[in-house]
Amino acid sequence: MKRPHWLTIAAAGTLLTAMVTALMVPPERVQGDLARVLFVHVPSAWLAYLSFGVTLLGSAMYLIKQDLKWDRLAGASAEVGVFFTGLTLALGMIWGKPTWGVWWTWDARLVLTAVMFFVYLGYLALRRGIDDPVDRAKRSAWLGILGVVQIPLVHFSVLWWRTLHQPPTLLRPDGMQMDAPFRGALFMALFAFTMVYAALVRAHIANAKDEVRLAELIASEEVEVAGAAITAPTLGEVD
Amino acid sequence: MTGFWRQAMAITRKDLRTEVRSGEVLFITVPFGAAALMLIPLAVGVDAPLLQKIGPGMYWSIVLLFGVLVTVRQSATDGPSQRDLLSLLGIDPAARFAGRAMASIALLFTFEAVLAPVALALYGTDPAGWWWLLAVVPLVAIGLGLLGTLASTIASSISSATLVPLIVVPLAVPMLLAATQITEGLRIDATILGWILLLVIMDLLLAVAGVISARPLQEATR
């Protein structure tokens, strides 16, 4: 069996530590234990931004350098980003039901996050639909660049529109409005989730490389195909 | 007229001639959109004040969703052999993008113009500040036409045409928001210049992205 990569072990360790820290923080004064959802919701939202930002970087670098490693980075990051955007939406709904009384509300932040989710689902569908790696890289790079307009829209939606969703808690001009233990646990969770992101992207890139290697092997006919040992009888042998 | 614009206009004429012959937008998509506008009141209930309120939003939603059908129709007619022929003729990929986008914009503008009186009649919406809409309707047609053409170019190596709507609709949400906010702003006499600016910026960015990406995307297809 293949040994796990050091990044995977480090990510698992920091995630475990972050979750234990999140459980040890005293309950929030108003929301009680429900506020602990934020230790997963906020890092997931951060990873959605980070992932799609890295997809933008990978896409732009591919167009400049024409090196497929940048395309693999963009694709892997988008896949992880779509997962964490979905997780952000799901956890937001779980938090919203007891807090706002509804699973879903037509709030600018929520709607635009869902829109961002669909933009990158389209990006992944495009990648899945093209077999040729160079063609796929070129086309998805342009979509990866176009799609990034959603990130500022989502982040600043709470400032541009009157929304039910709270304004930014960490990235605000007048400083963070959060007690020290809560802030510490949140930063720990942010670090742990970033490690998980790095481990997942690394694993996705390794898978993509393996797929390319397998395709090359099959193309060069160096691998034995199932049933290759059986040959059709010739007329001479039958006689 | 420069070579670029002569080529672009030739592509536009070709696409519009195909449309005149098939009548796909005018005789299929427009009635389909009008039928959709008619179905909504039946689904939400025939409540006149409610319909007056939701009318503009429904109109713009139908324009966005059915407008995608207008923009993807070119990917169905423009197959690999047509693309190869245009390349062999030495047509500049950017001129091809511009020509196709202009044809889509013209068809979308027609689609919006025909559907607007239908929406006004069905929903009884007060056409307050309609002269502003003379600017908004073309801006939305330009944005949607450019976005649809760009998405069709990006997805041109995929045989399925169903991917283009999935790319276009989420990216067109800012346009839908701007169009509905402008209509609402005109109704309540609020400022709308910010939203018009958003539409103008989106149109410019899409035009630049379309022209810049045209050549590398065509090379990817070869």
Short mmCIF file of C-alpha atoms in Angstrom, two decimals:
data_model
loop_
_atom_site.label_atom_id
_atom_site.label_comp_id
_atom_site.label_asym_id
_atom_site.label_seq_id
_atom_site.Cartn_x
_atom_site.Cartn_y
_atom_site.Cartn_z
CA MET A 1 0.00 0.00 0.00
CA LYS A 2 1.20 3.50 -0.88
CA ARG A 3 2.26 5.61 2.13
CA PRO A 4 0.20 8.80 2.62
CA HIS A 5 1.96 12.01 1.61
CA TRP A 6 3.32 14.18 4.45
CA LEU A 7 0.90 16.97 3.45
CA THR A 8 -2.08 14.65 3.89
CA ILE A 9 -0.87 13.65 7.38
CA ALA A 10 -0.22 17.29 8.33
CA ALA A 11 -3.65 18.36 7.03
CA ALA A 12 -5.40 15.59 8.98
CA GLY A 13 -3.47 16.52 12.14
CA THR A 14 -4.20 20.26 11.96
CA LEU A 15 -7.85 19.61 11.08
CA LEU A 16 -8.23 17.36 14.13
CA THR A 17 -6.56 19.99 16.36
CA ALA A 18 -8.78 22.76 14.92
CA MET A 19 -11.96 20.80 15.49
CA VAL A 20 -10.98 19.97 19.09
CA THR A 21 -10.17 23.69 19.67
CA ALA A 22 -13.55 24.66 18.16
CA LEU A 23 -15.34 22.33 20.59
CA MET A 24 -13.37 23.70 23.58
CA VAL A 25 -14.30 27.36 22.97
CA PRO A 26 -17.10 28.50 25.34
CA PRO A 27 -20.56 28.80 23.72
CA GLU A 28 -21.37 32.15 22.10
CA ARG A 29 -23.47 34.50 24.31
CA VAL A 30 -26.45 34.84 21.93
CA GLN A 31 -26.29 31.87 19.57
CA GLY A 32 -24.90 29.27 22.01
CA ASP A 33 -23.42 26.12 20.46
CA LEU A 34 -24.94 26.93 17.07
CA ALA A 35 -22.17 29.47 16.50
CA ARG A 36 -19.68 26.57 16.26
CA VAL A 37 -20.99 25.99 12.71
CA LEU A 38 -18.97 29.10 11.83
CA PHE A 39 -15.72 27.20 12.47
CA VAL A 40 -16.50 25.18 9.33
CA HIS A 41 -18.71 27.65 7.41
CA VAL A 42 -16.23 30.57 7.41
CA PRO A 43 -13.16 28.46 6.44
CA SER A 44 -15.22 26.79 3.67
CA ALA A 45 -16.19 30.20 2.28
CA TRP A 46 -12.53 31.31 2.48
CA LEU A 47 -11.47 28.18 0.60
CA ALA A 48 -14.08 28.89 -2.10
CA TYR A 49 -12.45 32.31 -2.69
CA LEU A 50 -8.93 30.84 -2.50
CA SER A 51 -9.75 27.95 -4.86
CA PHE A 52 -11.30 30.10 -7.54
CA GLY A 53 -8.51 32.67 -7.15
CA VAL A 54 -5.98 29.86 -7.73
CA THR A 55 -8.06 28.70 -10.73
CA LEU A 56 -7.71 32.22 -12.13
CA LEU A 57 -3.96 32.14 -11.51
CA GLY A 58 -3.58 28.67 -13.08
CA SER A 59 -5.69 29.71 -16.09
CA ALA A 60 -3.75 32.93 -16.70
CA MET A 61 -0.39 31.19 -16.25
CA TYR A 62 -1.41 28.44 -18.69
CA LEU A 63 -2.27 31.02 -21.34
CA ILE A 64 1.10 32.73 -20.79
CA LYS A 65 3.38 29.68 -20.40
CA GLN A 66 1.36 27.05 -22.35
CA ASP A 67 2.43 24.47 -19.74
CA LEU A 68 -0.18 21.85 -18.80
CA LYS A 69 0.91 21.83 -15.14
CA TRP A 70 -0.87 25.18 -14.72
CA ASP A 71 -4.02 23.75 -16.25
CA ARG A 72 -3.90 20.80 -13.86
CA LEU A 73 -3.60 23.26 -10.96
CA ALA A 74 -6.57 25.31 -12.23
CA GLY A 75 -8.75 22.22 -12.71
CA ALA A 76 -7.84 20.64 -9.36
CA SER A 77 -8.43 23.90 -7.51
CA ALA A 78 -11.85 24.41 -9.18
CA GLU A 79 -12.94 20.89 -8.20
CA VAL A 80 -11.99 21.48 -4.57
CA GLY A 81 -13.59 24.96 -4.73
CA VAL A 82 -16.91 23.62 -5.97
CA PHE A 83 -16.97 21.13 -3.09
CA PHE A 84 -16.26 23.83 -0.50
CA THR A 85 -18.77 26.27 -2.06
CA GLY A 86 -21.40 23.54 -1.78
CA LEU A 87 -20.36 22.95 1.83
CA THR A 88 -20.59 26.71 2.55
CA LEU A 89 -24.13 26.84 1.15
CA ALA A 90 -25.23 23.69 3.01
CA LEU A 91 -23.81 24.87 6.36
CA GLY A 92 -25.25 28.34 5.83
CA MET A 93 -28.67 26.77 5.41
CA ILE A 94 -28.22 24.62 8.52
CA TRP A 95 -27.23 27.76 10.48
CA GLY A 96 -30.01 29.86 8.86
CA LYS A 97 -32.93 27.62 9.81
CA PRO A 98 -32.70 28.13 13.62
CA THR A 99 -31.35 31.72 13.31
CA TRP A 100 -33.52 33.24 10.56
CA GLY A 101 -36.35 30.66 10.72
CA VAL A 102 -35.91 29.59 7.07
CA TRP A 103 -33.56 27.26 5.18
CA TRP A 104 -33.16 29.73 2.32
CA THR A 105 -33.75 33.45 1.98
CA TRP A 106 -33.38 35.66 -1.10
CA ASP A 107 -30.35 37.41 0.29
CA ALA A 108 -27.71 38.85 -2.09
CA ARG A 109 -24.81 36.94 -0.45
CA LEU A 110 -26.66 33.61 -0.59
CA VAL A 111 -27.91 34.01 -4.13
CA LEU A 112 -24.55 35.16 -5.50
CA THR A 113 -22.73 32.31 -3.72
CA ALA A 114 -25.15 29.86 -5.38
CA VAL A 115 -24.53 31.59 -8.72
CA MET A 116 -20.75 31.23 -8.20
CA PHE A 117 -21.33 27.52 -7.50
CA PHE A 118 -23.13 27.15 -10.85
CA VAL A 119 -20.46 29.12 -12.76
CA TYR A 120 -17.78 26.65 -11.64
CA LEU A 121 -20.06 23.64 -12.16
CA GLY A 122 -20.19 24.85 -15.77
CA TYR A 123 -16.39 25.14 -15.74
CA LEU A 124 -16.05 21.51 -14.55
CA ALA A 125 -18.66 20.34 -17.10
CA LEU A 126 -16.62 22.02 -19.85
CA ARG A 127 -13.45 20.25 -18.68
CA ARG A 128 -15.24 16.91 -18.55
CA GLY A 129 -16.62 17.37 -22.09
CA ILE A 130 -13.23 17.79 -23.83
CA ASP A 131 -10.86 14.82 -24.17
CA ASP A 132 -7.85 16.50 -25.77
CA PRO A 133 -5.71 17.93 -22.90
CA VAL A 134 -4.42 20.96 -24.85
CA ASP A 135 -7.86 21.88 -26.23
CA ARG A 136 -9.36 21.44 -22.75
CA ALA A 137 -6.66 23.59 -21.16
CA LYS A 138 -7.11 26.46 -23.64
CA ARG A 139 -10.90 26.58 -23.46
CA SER A 140 -11.23 26.15 -19.71
CA ALA A 141 -8.51 28.78 -19.11
CA TRP A 142 -10.69 31.46 -20.70
CA LEU A 143 -13.73 30.37 -18.70
CA GLY A 144 -11.60 30.24 -15.54
CA ILE A 145 -10.67 33.88 -16.11
CA LEU A 146 -14.23 34.99 -16.94
CA GLY A 147 -15.73 33.22 -13.92
CA VAL A 148 -13.64 35.08 -11.39
CA VAL A 149 -15.82 38.24 -11.64
CA GLN A 150 -18.15 36.43 -9.25
CA ILE A 151 -15.71 36.54 -6.31
CA PRO A 152 -15.79 40.33 -5.65
CA LEU A 153 -19.55 40.30 -6.30
CA VAL A 154 -20.06 37.66 -3.60
CA HIS A 155 -17.67 39.24 -1.09
CA PHE A 156 -18.91 42.82 -1.40
CA SER A 157 -22.60 41.93 -1.81
CA VAL A 158 -23.13 42.42 1.95
CA LEU A 159 -21.84 45.99 1.61
CA TRP A 160 -23.47 46.91 -1.73
CA TRP A 161 -26.97 45.64 -0.89
CA ARG A 162 -29.04 45.68 2.31
CA THR A 163 -28.81 42.01 3.21
CA LEU A 164 -29.79 39.68 6.01
CA HIS A 165 -26.32 38.14 5.97
CA GLN A 166 -23.94 39.82 8.41
CA PRO A 167 -21.20 42.10 7.02
CA PRO A 168 -17.59 40.77 6.92
CA THR A 169 -16.37 39.78 10.41
CA LEU A 170 -12.64 39.40 9.77
CA LEU A 171 -11.86 41.59 6.75
CA ARG A 172 -13.40 44.89 7.89
CA PRO A 173 -11.80 48.35 7.96
CA ASP A 174 -12.57 49.00 11.67
CA GLY A 175 -10.87 45.78 12.84
CA MET A 176 -12.16 42.38 13.89
CA GLN A 177 -15.21 42.28 16.17
CA MET A 178 -14.72 38.95 17.88
CA ASP A 179 -13.58 37.74 21.33
CA ALA A 180 -10.03 36.38 21.59
CA PRO A 181 -10.83 32.66 22.20
CA PHE A 182 -13.36 32.62 19.35
CA ARG A 183 -10.92 34.46 17.06
CA GLY A 184 -8.09 32.05 17.93
CA ALA A 185 -10.23 28.99 17.19
CA LEU A 186 -11.43 30.53 13.93
CA PHE A 187 -7.88 31.28 12.76
CA MET A 188 -6.88 27.73 13.70
CA ALA A 189 -9.78 26.40 11.60
CA LEU A 190 -8.83 28.68 8.70
CA PHE A 191 -5.24 27.36 8.80
CA ALA A 192 -6.39 23.72 9.05
CA PHE A 193 -8.82 24.05 6.14
CA THR A 194 -6.13 25.69 4.02
CA MET A 195 -3.89 22.67 4.73
CA VAL A 196 -6.77 20.36 3.71
CA TYR A 197 -7.17 22.40 0.51
CA ALA A 198 -3.47 22.05 -0.30
CA ALA A 199 -3.59 18.28 0.34
CA LEU A 200 -6.69 17.81 -1.83
CA VAL A 201 -5.28 19.88 -4.69
CA ARG A 202 -2.02 17.94 -4.52
CA ALA A 203 -3.94 14.63 -4.64
CA HIS A 204 -6.06 15.84 -7.60
CA ILE A 205 -2.96 16.92 -9.52
CA ALA A 206 -1.30 13.54 -8.81
CA ASN A 207 -4.45 11.78 -10.12
CA ALA A 208 -4.46 13.94 -13.25
CA LYS A 209 -0.78 13.09 -13.88
CA ASP A 210 -1.52 9.36 -13.41
CA GLU A 211 -4.40 9.62 -15.90
CA VAL A 212 -2.07 11.18 -18.48
CA ARG A 213 0.54 8.45 -17.87
CA LEU A 214 -2.11 5.73 -18.25
CA ALA A 215 -3.41 7.28 -21.48
CA GLU A 216 0.16 7.42 -22.85
CA LEU A 217 0.78 3.78 -21.90
CA ILE A 218 -2.41 2.63 -23.57
CA ALA A 219 -1.56 4.68 -26.65
CA SER A 220 1.92 3.09 -26.85
CA GLU A 221 0.35 -0.40 -26.37
CA GLU A 222 2.76 -1.31 -23.62
CA VAL A 223 0.03 -2.54 -21.30
CA GLU A 224 -1.70 -5.84 -21.75
CA VAL A 225 -5.39 -5.50 -22.47
CA ALA A 226 -7.76 -7.97 -20.78
CA GLY A 227 -8.39 -10.85 -23.20
CA ALA A 228 -5.20 -10.20 -25.15
CA ALA A 229 -4.03 -13.78 -24.37
CA ILE A 230 -6.93 -15.24 -26.37
CA THR A 231 -6.37 -15.23 -30.10
CA ALA A 232 -8.86 -16.10 -32.78
CA PRO A 233 -8.30 -19.54 -34.41
CA THR A 234 -7.03 -19.42 -37.95
CA LEU A 235 -8.42 -21.59 -40.76
CA GLY A 236 -5.17 -23.57 -41.01
CA GLU A 237 -5.33 -24.63 -37.33
CA VAL A 238 -8.95 -25.78 -37.68
CA ASP A 239 -7.99 -28.03 -40.59
CA MET B 1 -14.34 50.11 -44.19
CA THR B 2 -11.30 48.13 -43.00
CA GLY B 3 -10.73 44.45 -43.76
CA PHE B 4 -11.68 43.49 -40.21
CA TRP B 5 -15.08 45.18 -40.34
CA ARG B 6 -15.75 44.00 -43.92
CA GLN B 7 -15.19 40.41 -42.78
CA ALA B 8 -17.27 40.90 -39.63
CA MET B 9 -20.15 42.41 -41.60
CA ALA B 10 -20.03 39.52 -44.09
CA ILE B 11 -20.34 37.01 -41.21
CA THR B 12 -23.22 39.04 -39.72
CA ARG B 13 -25.01 39.07 -43.08
CA LYS B 14 -24.47 35.31 -43.44
CA ASP B 15 -25.92 34.60 -39.96
CA LEU B 16 -28.87 36.94 -40.49
CA ARG B 17 -29.57 35.42 -43.91
CA THR B 18 -29.62 31.96 -42.28
CA GLU B 19 -32.10 33.34 -39.74
CA VAL B 20 -34.30 34.90 -42.46
CA ARG B 21 -34.41 31.54 -44.24
CA SER B 22 -35.11 29.43 -41.15
CA GLY B 23 -37.15 31.97 -39.11
CA GLU B 24 -35.95 30.20 -35.98
CA VAL B 25 -35.91 33.27 -33.72
CA LEU B 26 -38.96 35.13 -35.02
CA PHE B 27 -41.28 32.19 -35.58
CA ILE B 28 -40.15 29.77 -32.85
CA THR B 29 -38.26 31.48 -30.00
CA VAL B 30 -40.42 34.64 -29.85
CA PRO B 31 -43.76 32.73 -29.64
CA PHE B 32 -42.12 30.34 -27.14
CA GLY B 33 -41.09 33.32 -24.97
CA ALA B 34 -44.56 34.88 -25.26
CA ALA B 35 -46.12 31.55 -24.21
CA ALA B 36 -43.78 31.46 -21.18
CA LEU B 37 -44.84 35.02 -20.22
CA MET B 38 -48.44 33.84 -20.39
CA LEU B 39 -47.85 30.73 -18.30
CA ILE B 40 -46.43 32.60 -15.30
CA PRO B 41 -49.69 34.41 -14.34
CA LEU B 42 -51.50 31.07 -14.56
CA ALA B 43 -48.94 29.57 -12.14
CA VAL B 44 -48.76 32.41 -9.58
CA GLY B 45 -52.45 33.37 -9.70
CA VAL B 46 -54.27 36.07 -11.68
CA ASP B 47 -53.72 38.86 -9.15
CA ALA B 48 -53.48 42.17 -11.10
CA PRO B 49 -51.42 44.21 -8.53
CA LEU B 50 -49.01 41.29 -8.04
CA LEU B 51 -48.60 40.80 -11.80
CA GLN B 52 -47.97 44.53 -12.28
CA LYS B 53 -45.22 44.29 -9.67
CA ILE B 54 -43.51 41.14 -10.97
CA GLY B 55 -44.02 41.93 -14.68
CA PRO B 56 -40.65 43.62 -15.37
CA GLY B 57 -38.73 40.90 -13.49
CA MET B 58 -40.53 38.18 -15.42
CA TYR B 59 -39.84 39.95 -18.71
CA TRP B 60 -36.10 40.17 -18.03
CA SER B 61 -35.96 36.55 -16.79
CA ILE B 62 -37.61 35.36 -20.00
CA VAL B 63 -35.23 37.55 -22.04
CA LEU B 64 -32.25 35.96 -20.28
CA LEU B 65 -33.42 32.34 -20.47
CA PHE B 66 -34.82 32.43 -23.99
CA GLY B 67 -32.11 34.80 -25.18
CA VAL B 68 -29.67 31.94 -24.53
CA LEU B 69 -31.60 29.91 -27.11
CA VAL B 70 -31.04 32.74 -29.59
CA THR B 71 -27.30 32.79 -28.94
CA VAL B 72 -26.78 29.00 -29.03
CA ARG B 73 -28.59 28.57 -32.34
CA GLN B 74 -25.39 29.63 -34.16
CA SER B 75 -23.36 26.82 -32.54
CA ALA B 76 -25.89 24.34 -33.96
CA THR B 77 -25.49 25.68 -37.52
CA ASP B 78 -21.76 26.42 -37.40
CA GLY B 79 -20.19 22.95 -37.59
CA PRO B 80 -16.49 21.97 -37.91
CA SER B 81 -16.66 22.03 -41.73
CA GLN B 82 -18.02 25.61 -41.74
CA ARG B 83 -15.33 26.65 -39.27
CA ASP B 84 -12.60 25.04 -41.41
CA LEU B 85 -13.94 26.75 -44.52
CA LEU B 86 -13.85 30.15 -42.83
CA SER B 87 -10.27 29.48 -41.67
CA LEU B 88 -9.21 28.48 -45.20
CA LEU B 89 -10.79 31.67 -46.55
CA GLY B 90 -8.51 33.59 -44.22
CA ILE B 91 -11.25 35.09 -42.06
CA ASP B 92 -9.75 36.74 -38.97
CA PRO B 93 -11.04 34.82 -35.89
CA ALA B 94 -11.69 38.12 -34.10
CA ALA B 95 -13.75 39.37 -37.08
CA ARG B 96 -15.64 36.09 -37.00
CA PHE B 97 -16.39 36.58 -33.31
CA ALA B 98 -17.48 40.19 -33.92
CA GLY B 99 -19.68 39.20 -36.86
CA ARG B 100 -21.40 36.38 -35.02
CA ALA B 101 -21.88 38.56 -31.94
CA MET B 102 -23.40 41.38 -34.03
CA ALA B 103 -25.88 38.96 -35.62
CA SER B 104 -26.82 37.61 -32.18
CA ILE B 105 -27.20 41.15 -30.83
CA ALA B 106 -29.51 42.12 -33.70
CA LEU B 107 -31.65 39.02 -33.14
CA LEU B 108 -31.73 39.51 -29.37
CA PHE B 109 -32.74 43.14 -29.81
CA THR B 110 -35.61 42.03 -32.07
CA PHE B 111 -36.57 39.38 -29.54
CA GLU B 112 -36.65 41.95 -26.70
CA ALA B 113 -38.52 44.53 -28.79
CA VAL B 114 -41.25 42.09 -29.84
CA LEU B 115 -41.64 40.64 -26.34
CA ALA B 116 -41.79 44.02 -24.49
CA PRO B 117 -45.32 45.02 -25.67
CA VAL B 118 -46.50 41.45 -24.97
CA ALA B 119 -45.24 41.75 -21.37
CA LEU B 120 -46.81 45.21 -20.99
CA ALA B 121 -50.14 43.92 -22.25
CA LEU B 122 -50.18 40.72 -20.18
CA TYR B 123 -48.92 42.17 -16.89
CA GLY B 124 -50.37 45.69 -17.14
CA THR B 125 -47.03 47.17 -16.00
CA ASP B 126 -46.76 50.97 -16.01
CA PRO B 127 -44.04 51.78 -18.61
CA ALA B 128 -42.56 54.58 -16.45
CA GLY B 129 -39.46 56.23 -17.90
CA TRP B 130 -39.67 54.11 -21.06
CA TRP B 131 -37.15 56.35 -22.85
CA TRP B 132 -34.47 54.98 -20.50
CA LEU B 133 -35.42 51.50 -21.63
CA LEU B 134 -34.39 52.52 -25.14
CA ALA B 135 -30.84 52.52 -23.75
CA VAL B 136 -31.20 49.49 -21.45
CA VAL B 137 -32.72 47.08 -24.00
CA PRO B 138 -29.76 47.42 -26.46
CA LEU B 139 -27.23 47.24 -23.61
CA VAL B 140 -28.71 43.92 -22.40
CA ALA B 141 -28.87 42.62 -26.00
CA ILE B 142 -25.19 43.55 -26.52
CA GLY B 143 -24.09 41.91 -23.24
CA LEU B 144 -26.09 38.73 -23.76
CA GLY B 145 -25.08 38.50 -27.42
CA LEU B 146 -21.38 38.86 -26.59
CA LEU B 147 -21.54 36.43 -23.66
CA GLY B 148 -23.47 33.84 -25.68
CA THR B 149 -21.06 34.07 -28.61
CA LEU B 150 -18.05 33.83 -26.30
CA ALA B 151 -19.51 30.80 -24.48
CA SER B 152 -20.35 29.14 -27.82
CA THR B 153 -16.76 29.69 -28.98
CA ILE B 154 -15.34 28.26 -25.74
CA ALA B 155 -17.60 25.19 -25.92
CA SER B 156 -17.37 24.74 -29.71
CA SER B 157 -15.36 21.51 -29.50
CA ILE B 158 -18.11 19.83 -27.48
CA SER B 159 -20.85 18.21 -29.54
CA SER B 160 -23.54 18.85 -26.91
CA ALA B 161 -25.15 22.33 -27.11
CA THR B 162 -26.60 22.03 -23.59
CA LEU B 163 -23.38 23.22 -21.94
CA VAL B 164 -23.63 26.78 -23.32
CA PRO B 165 -26.76 27.69 -21.27
CA LEU B 166 -25.04 26.41 -18.10
CA ILE B 167 -22.09 28.73 -18.83
CA VAL B 168 -24.16 31.75 -19.93
CA VAL B 169 -26.98 31.89 -17.38
CA PRO B 170 -24.92 32.19 -14.15
CA LEU B 171 -22.50 34.66 -15.76
CA ALA B 172 -25.43 36.77 -17.01
CA VAL B 173 -26.86 37.24 -13.51
CA PRO B 174 -25.29 40.74 -13.07
CA MET B 175 -27.06 41.77 -16.32
CA LEU B 176 -30.40 40.45 -15.04
CA LEU B 177 -29.87 42.27 -11.73
CA ALA B 178 -28.99 45.53 -13.48
CA ALA B 179 -31.93 45.35 -15.90
CA THR B 180 -34.49 44.61 -13.17
CA GLN B 181 -33.02 47.24 -10.81
CA ILE B 182 -33.20 49.86 -13.59
CA THR B 183 -36.86 49.04 -14.29
CA GLU B 184 -37.65 49.11 -10.56
CA GLY B 185 -35.65 52.35 -10.15
CA LEU B 186 -37.67 54.00 -12.90
CA ARG B 187 -40.91 52.92 -11.19
CA ILE B 188 -39.98 54.35 -7.77
CA ASP B 189 -37.97 57.27 -9.21
CA ALA B 190 -34.60 56.09 -7.78
CA THR B 191 -31.16 56.66 -9.30
CA ILE B 192 -30.24 54.13 -12.01
CA LEU B 193 -26.96 55.45 -13.40
CA GLY B 194 -24.85 52.98 -11.38
CA TRP B 195 -26.71 50.04 -12.91
CA ILE B 196 -26.41 51.46 -16.42
CA LEU B 197 -22.67 51.86 -15.82
CA LEU B 198 -22.48 48.20 -14.73
CA LEU B 199 -24.12 47.12 -18.02
CA VAL B 200 -21.74 49.31 -20.05
CA ILE B 201 -18.66 47.94 -18.21
CA MET B 202 -19.84 44.32 -18.65
CA ASP B 203 -20.42 44.88 -22.37
CA LEU B 204 -16.97 46.41 -22.81
CA LEU B 205 -15.21 43.64 -20.84
CA LEU B 206 -17.02 40.92 -22.79
CA ALA B 207 -16.17 42.57 -26.12
CA VAL B 208 -12.47 42.78 -25.16
CA ALA B 209 -12.43 39.18 -23.82
CA GLY B 210 -14.16 37.90 -26.98
CA VAL B 211 -11.75 39.60 -29.38
CA ILE B 212 -8.62 38.66 -27.39
CA SER B 213 -9.63 35.00 -26.97
CA ALA B 214 -10.87 34.48 -30.56
CA ARG B 215 -7.53 33.54 -32.14
CA PRO B 216 -6.21 31.17 -29.40
CA LEU B 217 -9.59 29.45 -29.21
CA GLN B 218 -9.68 28.92 -32.96
CA GLU B 219 -6.14 27.50 -32.86
CA ALA B 220 -7.28 25.11 -30.10
CA THR B 221 -10.05 23.81 -32.39
CA ARG B 222 -7.65 22.89 -35.22
#
